[in-house]
PDB file of C-alpha atoms in Angstrom:
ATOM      1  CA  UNK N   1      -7.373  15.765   5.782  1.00 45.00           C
ATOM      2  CA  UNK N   2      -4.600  15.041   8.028  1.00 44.00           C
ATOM      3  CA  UNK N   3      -1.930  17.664   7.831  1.00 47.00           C
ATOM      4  CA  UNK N   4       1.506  16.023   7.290  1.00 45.00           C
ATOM      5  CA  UNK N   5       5.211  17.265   7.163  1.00 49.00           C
ATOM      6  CA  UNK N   6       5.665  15.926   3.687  1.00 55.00           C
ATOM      7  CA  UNK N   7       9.661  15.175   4.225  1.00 69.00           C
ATOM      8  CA  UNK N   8      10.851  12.070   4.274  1.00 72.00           C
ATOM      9  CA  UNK N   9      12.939  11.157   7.961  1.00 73.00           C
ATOM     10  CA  UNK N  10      16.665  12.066   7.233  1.00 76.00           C
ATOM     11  CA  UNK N  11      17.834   8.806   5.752  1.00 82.00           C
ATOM     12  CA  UNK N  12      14.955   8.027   3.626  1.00 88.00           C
ATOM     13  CA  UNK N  13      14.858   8.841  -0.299  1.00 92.00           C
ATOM     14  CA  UNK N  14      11.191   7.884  -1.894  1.00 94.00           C
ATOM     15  CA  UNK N  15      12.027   6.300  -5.609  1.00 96.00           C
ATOM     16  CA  UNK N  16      10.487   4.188  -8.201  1.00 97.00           C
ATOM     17  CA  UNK N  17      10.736   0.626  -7.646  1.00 97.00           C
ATOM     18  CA  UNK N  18      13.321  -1.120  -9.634  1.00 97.00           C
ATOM     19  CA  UNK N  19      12.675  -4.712 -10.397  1.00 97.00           C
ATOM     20  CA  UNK N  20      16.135  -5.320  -8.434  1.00 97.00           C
ATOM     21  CA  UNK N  21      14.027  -4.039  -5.490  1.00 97.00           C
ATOM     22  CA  UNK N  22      11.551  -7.024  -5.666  1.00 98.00           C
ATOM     23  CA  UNK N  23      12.948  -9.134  -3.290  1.00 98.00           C
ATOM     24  CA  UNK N  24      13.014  -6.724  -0.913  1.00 97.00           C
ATOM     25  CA  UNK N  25       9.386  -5.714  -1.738  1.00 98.00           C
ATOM     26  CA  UNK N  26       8.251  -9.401  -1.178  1.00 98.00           C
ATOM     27  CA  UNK N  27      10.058  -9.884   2.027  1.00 98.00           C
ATOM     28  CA  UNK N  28       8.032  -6.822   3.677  1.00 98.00           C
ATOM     29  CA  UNK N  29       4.869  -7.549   2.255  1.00 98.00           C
ATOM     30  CA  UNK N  30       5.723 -11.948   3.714  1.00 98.00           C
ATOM     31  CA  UNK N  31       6.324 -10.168   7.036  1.00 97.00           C
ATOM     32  CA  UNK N  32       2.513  -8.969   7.215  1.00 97.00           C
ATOM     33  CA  UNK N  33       1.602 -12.613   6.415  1.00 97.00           C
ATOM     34  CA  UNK N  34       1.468 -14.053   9.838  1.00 95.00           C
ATOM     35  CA  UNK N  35      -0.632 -10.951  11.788  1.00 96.00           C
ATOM     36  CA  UNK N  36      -3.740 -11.784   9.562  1.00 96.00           C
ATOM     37  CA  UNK N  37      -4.262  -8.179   9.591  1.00 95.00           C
ATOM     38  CA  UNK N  38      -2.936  -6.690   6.305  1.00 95.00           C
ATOM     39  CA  UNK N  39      -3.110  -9.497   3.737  1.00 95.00           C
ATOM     40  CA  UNK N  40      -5.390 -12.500   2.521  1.00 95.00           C
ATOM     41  CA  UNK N  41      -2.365 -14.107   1.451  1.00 95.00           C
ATOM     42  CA  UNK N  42      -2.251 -16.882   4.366  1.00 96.00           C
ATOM     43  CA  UNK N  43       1.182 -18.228   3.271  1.00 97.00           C
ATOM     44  CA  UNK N  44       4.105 -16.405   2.165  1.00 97.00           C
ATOM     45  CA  UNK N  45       4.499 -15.535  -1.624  1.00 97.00           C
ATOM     46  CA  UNK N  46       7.824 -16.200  -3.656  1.00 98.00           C
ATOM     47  CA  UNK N  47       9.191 -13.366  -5.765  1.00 98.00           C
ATOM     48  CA  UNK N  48       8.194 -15.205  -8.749  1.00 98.00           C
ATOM     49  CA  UNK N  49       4.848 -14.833  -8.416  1.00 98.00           C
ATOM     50  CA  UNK N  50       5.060 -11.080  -8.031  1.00 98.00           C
ATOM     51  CA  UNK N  51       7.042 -10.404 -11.071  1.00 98.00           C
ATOM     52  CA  UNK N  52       3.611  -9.880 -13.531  1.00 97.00           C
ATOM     53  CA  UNK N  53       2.241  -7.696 -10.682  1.00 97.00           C
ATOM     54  CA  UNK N  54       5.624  -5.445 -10.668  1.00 98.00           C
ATOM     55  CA  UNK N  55       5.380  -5.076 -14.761  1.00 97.00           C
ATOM     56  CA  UNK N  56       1.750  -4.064 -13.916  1.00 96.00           C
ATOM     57  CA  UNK N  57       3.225  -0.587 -12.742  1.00 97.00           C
ATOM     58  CA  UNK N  58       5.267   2.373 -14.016  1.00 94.00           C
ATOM     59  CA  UNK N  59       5.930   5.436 -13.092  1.00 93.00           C
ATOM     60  CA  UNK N  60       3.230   7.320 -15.881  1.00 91.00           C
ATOM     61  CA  UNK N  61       0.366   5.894 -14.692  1.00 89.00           C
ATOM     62  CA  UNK N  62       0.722   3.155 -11.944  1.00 96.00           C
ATOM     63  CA  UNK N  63       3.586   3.684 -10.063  1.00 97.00           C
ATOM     64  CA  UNK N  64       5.181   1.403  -7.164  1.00 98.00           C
ATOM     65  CA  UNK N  65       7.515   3.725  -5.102  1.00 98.00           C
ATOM     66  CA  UNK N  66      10.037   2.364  -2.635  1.00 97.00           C
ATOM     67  CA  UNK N  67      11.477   4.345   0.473  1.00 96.00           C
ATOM     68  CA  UNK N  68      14.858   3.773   1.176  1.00 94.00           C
ATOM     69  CA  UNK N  69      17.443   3.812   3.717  1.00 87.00           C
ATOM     70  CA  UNK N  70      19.983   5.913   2.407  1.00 84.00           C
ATOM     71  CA  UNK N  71      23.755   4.172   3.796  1.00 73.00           C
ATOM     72  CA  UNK N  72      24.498   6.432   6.824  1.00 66.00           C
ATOM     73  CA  UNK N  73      27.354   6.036   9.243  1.00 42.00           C
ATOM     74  CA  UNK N  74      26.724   2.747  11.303  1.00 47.00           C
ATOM     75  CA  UNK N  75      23.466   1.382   9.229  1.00 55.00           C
ATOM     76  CA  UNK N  76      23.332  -0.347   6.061  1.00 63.00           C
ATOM     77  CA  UNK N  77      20.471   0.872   3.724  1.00 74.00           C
ATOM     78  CA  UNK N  78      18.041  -1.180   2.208  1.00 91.00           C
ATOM     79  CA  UNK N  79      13.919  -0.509   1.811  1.00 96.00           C
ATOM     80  CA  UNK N  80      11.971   0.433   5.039  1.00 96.00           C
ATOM     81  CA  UNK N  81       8.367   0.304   2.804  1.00 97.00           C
ATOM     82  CA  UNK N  82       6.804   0.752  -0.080  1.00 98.00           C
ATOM     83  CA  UNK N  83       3.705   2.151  -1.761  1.00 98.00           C
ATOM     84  CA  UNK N  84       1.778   1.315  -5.184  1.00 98.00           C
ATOM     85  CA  UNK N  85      -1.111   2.426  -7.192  1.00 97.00           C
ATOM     86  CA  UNK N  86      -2.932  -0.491  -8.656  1.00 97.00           C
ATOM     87  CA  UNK N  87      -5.709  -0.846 -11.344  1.00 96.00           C
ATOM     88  CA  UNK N  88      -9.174  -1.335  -9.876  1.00 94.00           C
ATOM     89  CA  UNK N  89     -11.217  -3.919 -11.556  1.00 91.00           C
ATOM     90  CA  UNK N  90      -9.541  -4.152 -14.915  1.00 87.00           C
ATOM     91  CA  UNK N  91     -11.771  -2.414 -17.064  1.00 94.00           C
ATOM     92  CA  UNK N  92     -11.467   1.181 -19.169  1.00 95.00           C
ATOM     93  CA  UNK N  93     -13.895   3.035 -17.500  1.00 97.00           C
ATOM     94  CA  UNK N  94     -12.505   2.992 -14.326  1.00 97.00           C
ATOM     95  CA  UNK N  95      -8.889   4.069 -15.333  1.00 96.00           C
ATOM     96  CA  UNK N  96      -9.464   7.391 -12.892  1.00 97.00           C
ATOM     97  CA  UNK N  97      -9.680   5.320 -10.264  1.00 98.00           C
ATOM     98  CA  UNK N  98      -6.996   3.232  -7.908  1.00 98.00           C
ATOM     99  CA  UNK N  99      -6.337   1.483  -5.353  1.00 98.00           C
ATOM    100  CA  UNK N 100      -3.460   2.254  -2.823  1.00 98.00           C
ATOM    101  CA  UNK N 101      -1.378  -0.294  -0.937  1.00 98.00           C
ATOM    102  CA  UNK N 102       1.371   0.697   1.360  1.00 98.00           C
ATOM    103  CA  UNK N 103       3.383  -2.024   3.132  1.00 97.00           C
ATOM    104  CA  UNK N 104       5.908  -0.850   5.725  1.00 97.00           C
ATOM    105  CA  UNK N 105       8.965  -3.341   7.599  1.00 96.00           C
ATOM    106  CA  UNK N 106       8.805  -4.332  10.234  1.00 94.00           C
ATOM    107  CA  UNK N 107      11.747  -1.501  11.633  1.00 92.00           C
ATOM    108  CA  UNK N 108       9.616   1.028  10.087  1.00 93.00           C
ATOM    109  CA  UNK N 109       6.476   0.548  11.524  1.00 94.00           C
ATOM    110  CA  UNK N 110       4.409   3.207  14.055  1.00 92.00           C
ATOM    111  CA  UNK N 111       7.270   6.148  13.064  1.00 91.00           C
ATOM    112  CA  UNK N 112       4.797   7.833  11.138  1.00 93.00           C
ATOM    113  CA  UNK N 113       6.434   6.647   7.480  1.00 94.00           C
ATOM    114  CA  UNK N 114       2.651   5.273   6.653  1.00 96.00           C
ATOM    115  CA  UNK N 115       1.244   8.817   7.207  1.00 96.00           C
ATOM    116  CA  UNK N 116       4.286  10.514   4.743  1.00 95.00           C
ATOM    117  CA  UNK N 117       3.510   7.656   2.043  1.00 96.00           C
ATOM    118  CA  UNK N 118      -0.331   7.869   2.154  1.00 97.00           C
ATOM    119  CA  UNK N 119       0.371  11.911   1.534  1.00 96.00           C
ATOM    120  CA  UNK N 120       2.387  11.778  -0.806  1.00 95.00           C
ATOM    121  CA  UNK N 121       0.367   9.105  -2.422  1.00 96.00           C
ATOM    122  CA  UNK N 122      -2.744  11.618  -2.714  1.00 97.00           C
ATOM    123  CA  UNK N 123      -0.707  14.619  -3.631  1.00 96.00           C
ATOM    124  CA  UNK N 124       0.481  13.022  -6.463  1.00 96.00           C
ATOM    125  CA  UNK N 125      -3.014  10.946  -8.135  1.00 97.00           C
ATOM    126  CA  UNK N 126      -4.072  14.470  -9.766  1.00 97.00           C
ATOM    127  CA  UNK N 127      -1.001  14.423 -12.061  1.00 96.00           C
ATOM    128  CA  UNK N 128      -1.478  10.400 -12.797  1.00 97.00           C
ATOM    129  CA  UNK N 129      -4.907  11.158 -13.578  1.00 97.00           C
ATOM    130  CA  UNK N 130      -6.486   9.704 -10.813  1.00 98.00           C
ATOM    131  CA  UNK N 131      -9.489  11.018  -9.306  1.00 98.00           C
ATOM    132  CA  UNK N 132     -10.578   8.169  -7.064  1.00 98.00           C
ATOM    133  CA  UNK N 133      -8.249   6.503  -4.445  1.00 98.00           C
ATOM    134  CA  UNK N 134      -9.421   3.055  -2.981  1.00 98.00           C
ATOM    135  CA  UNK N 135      -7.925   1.329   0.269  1.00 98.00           C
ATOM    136  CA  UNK N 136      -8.928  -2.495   0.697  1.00 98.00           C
ATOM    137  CA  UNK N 137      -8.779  -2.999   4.648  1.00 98.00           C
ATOM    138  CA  UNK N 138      -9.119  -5.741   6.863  1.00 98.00           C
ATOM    139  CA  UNK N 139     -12.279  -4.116   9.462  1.00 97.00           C
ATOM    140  CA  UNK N 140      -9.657  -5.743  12.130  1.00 97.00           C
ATOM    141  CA  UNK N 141      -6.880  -3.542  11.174  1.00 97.00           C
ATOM    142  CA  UNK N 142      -7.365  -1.000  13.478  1.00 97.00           C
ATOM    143  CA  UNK N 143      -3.870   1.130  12.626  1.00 96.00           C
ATOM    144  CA  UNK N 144      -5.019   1.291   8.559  1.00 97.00           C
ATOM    145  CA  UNK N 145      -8.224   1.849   9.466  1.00 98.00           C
ATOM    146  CA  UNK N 146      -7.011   5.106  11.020  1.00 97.00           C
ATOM    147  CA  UNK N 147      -4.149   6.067   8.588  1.00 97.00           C
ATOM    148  CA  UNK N 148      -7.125   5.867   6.202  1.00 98.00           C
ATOM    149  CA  UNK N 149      -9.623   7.516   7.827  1.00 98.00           C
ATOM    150  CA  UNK N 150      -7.424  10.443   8.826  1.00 97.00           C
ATOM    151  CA  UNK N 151      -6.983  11.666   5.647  1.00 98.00           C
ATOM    152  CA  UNK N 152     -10.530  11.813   5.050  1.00 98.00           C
ATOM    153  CA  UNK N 153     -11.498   8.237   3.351  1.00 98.00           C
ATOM    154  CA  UNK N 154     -14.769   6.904   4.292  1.00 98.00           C
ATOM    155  CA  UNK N 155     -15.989   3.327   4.208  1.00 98.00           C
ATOM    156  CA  UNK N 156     -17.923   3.219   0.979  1.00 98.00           C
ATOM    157  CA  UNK N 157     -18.295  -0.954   0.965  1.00 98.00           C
ATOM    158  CA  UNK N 158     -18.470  -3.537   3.735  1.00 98.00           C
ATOM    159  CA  UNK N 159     -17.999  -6.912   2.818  1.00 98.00           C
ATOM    160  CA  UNK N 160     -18.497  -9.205   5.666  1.00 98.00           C
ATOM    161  CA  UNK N 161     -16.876 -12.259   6.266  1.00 98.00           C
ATOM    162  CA  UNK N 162     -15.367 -12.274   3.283  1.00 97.00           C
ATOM    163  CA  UNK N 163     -12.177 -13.590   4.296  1.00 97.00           C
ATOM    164  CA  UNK N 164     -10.885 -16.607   6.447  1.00 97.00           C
ATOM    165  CA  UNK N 165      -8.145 -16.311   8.487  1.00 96.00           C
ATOM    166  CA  UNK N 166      -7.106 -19.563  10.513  1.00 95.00           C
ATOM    167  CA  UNK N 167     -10.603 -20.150  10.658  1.00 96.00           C
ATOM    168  CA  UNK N 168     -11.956 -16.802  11.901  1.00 97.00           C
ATOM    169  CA  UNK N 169     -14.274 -15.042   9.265  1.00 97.00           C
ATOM    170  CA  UNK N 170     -13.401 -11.338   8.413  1.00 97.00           C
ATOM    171  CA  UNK N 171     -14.646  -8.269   6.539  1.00 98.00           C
ATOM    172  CA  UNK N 172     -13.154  -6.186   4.011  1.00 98.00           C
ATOM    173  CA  UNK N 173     -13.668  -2.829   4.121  1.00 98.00           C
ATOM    174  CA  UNK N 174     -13.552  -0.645   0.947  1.00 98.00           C
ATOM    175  CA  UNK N 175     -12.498   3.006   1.967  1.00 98.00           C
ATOM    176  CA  UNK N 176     -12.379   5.510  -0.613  1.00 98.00           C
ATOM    177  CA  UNK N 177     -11.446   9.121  -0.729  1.00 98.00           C
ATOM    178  CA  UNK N 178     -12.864  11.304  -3.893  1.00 98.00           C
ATOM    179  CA  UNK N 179      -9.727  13.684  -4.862  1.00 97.00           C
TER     180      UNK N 179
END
């Protein structure tokens, strides 16, 4: 596993999502829309849509954390990613199990923010009860494939051209880490 400073950049407080944080949520995740690398979502969503998946977490057992910019001389604040633990599949008996999403704007990408969230993310799925993480990754996404695969997840499904993006068929690859 990737060894990681586990602070958060001076300026950045990691916090549970508040559904006033939504729209802000939404507009990160619609700004991986257009790359065709992060999301199968080929048009933007609305924040409507997203407010059943938001009630889907809490901080117990599913959480969705936000990192924000904390108001500092000179720069407003506002969220610079987020992170959230989702159910896999639905059913009972895989409750210990779930999968991780981390979405990052556009300002935040490639400062290493992915790599804090991701650790974090891990450290904390013993006291949430979870013993299996999944990561659902576009094969093309080189940068998550690495995040991923840097803290020790392996690729435990390949599902080929699963997805169509503007025409071009694309895998999905499963990568899961056993805590």
């Amino acid at each position: 596993m990737t060894t990681v400073d586990l602070s958060l950049p001076a300026g950045l407080i990691l916090r549970d999502a508040t559904l006033a944080d939504l729209p802000a949520i939404v507009e990160i995740y619609n700004s991986t829309v257009a790359s065709r690398k992060v999301t199968a979502d080929t048009e933007p969503v609305s924040v409507e849509s997203r407010v059943a998946w938001f009630h889907a977490h809490g901080p117990q057992a599913r959480p969705l954390w936000v990192a924000e910019r904390t108001a500092e001389a000179g720069r407003d604040g506002g969220i610079a990613g987020w992170v959230s633990f989702s159910d896999f599949y639905g059913r009972p008996a895989y409750k210990a199990t779930a999968e991780v999403s981390i979405y990052l704007a556009e300002s935040a990408r490639g400062q290493g923010l992915g790599r804090i969230l991701l650790h974090r993310t891990l450290a904390a799925a013993p006291a949430l009860r979870v013993s299996t993480v999944l990561g659902f990754i576009f094969g093309h996404n080189d940068a998550s494939m690495r995040l991923f695969t840097g803290f020790g997840f392996t690729a435990w499904g390949n599902l080929p051209r699963v997805a169509v993006l503007d025409g071009v068929e694309r895998d999905l690859i499963i990568m899961g880490l056993r805590l």
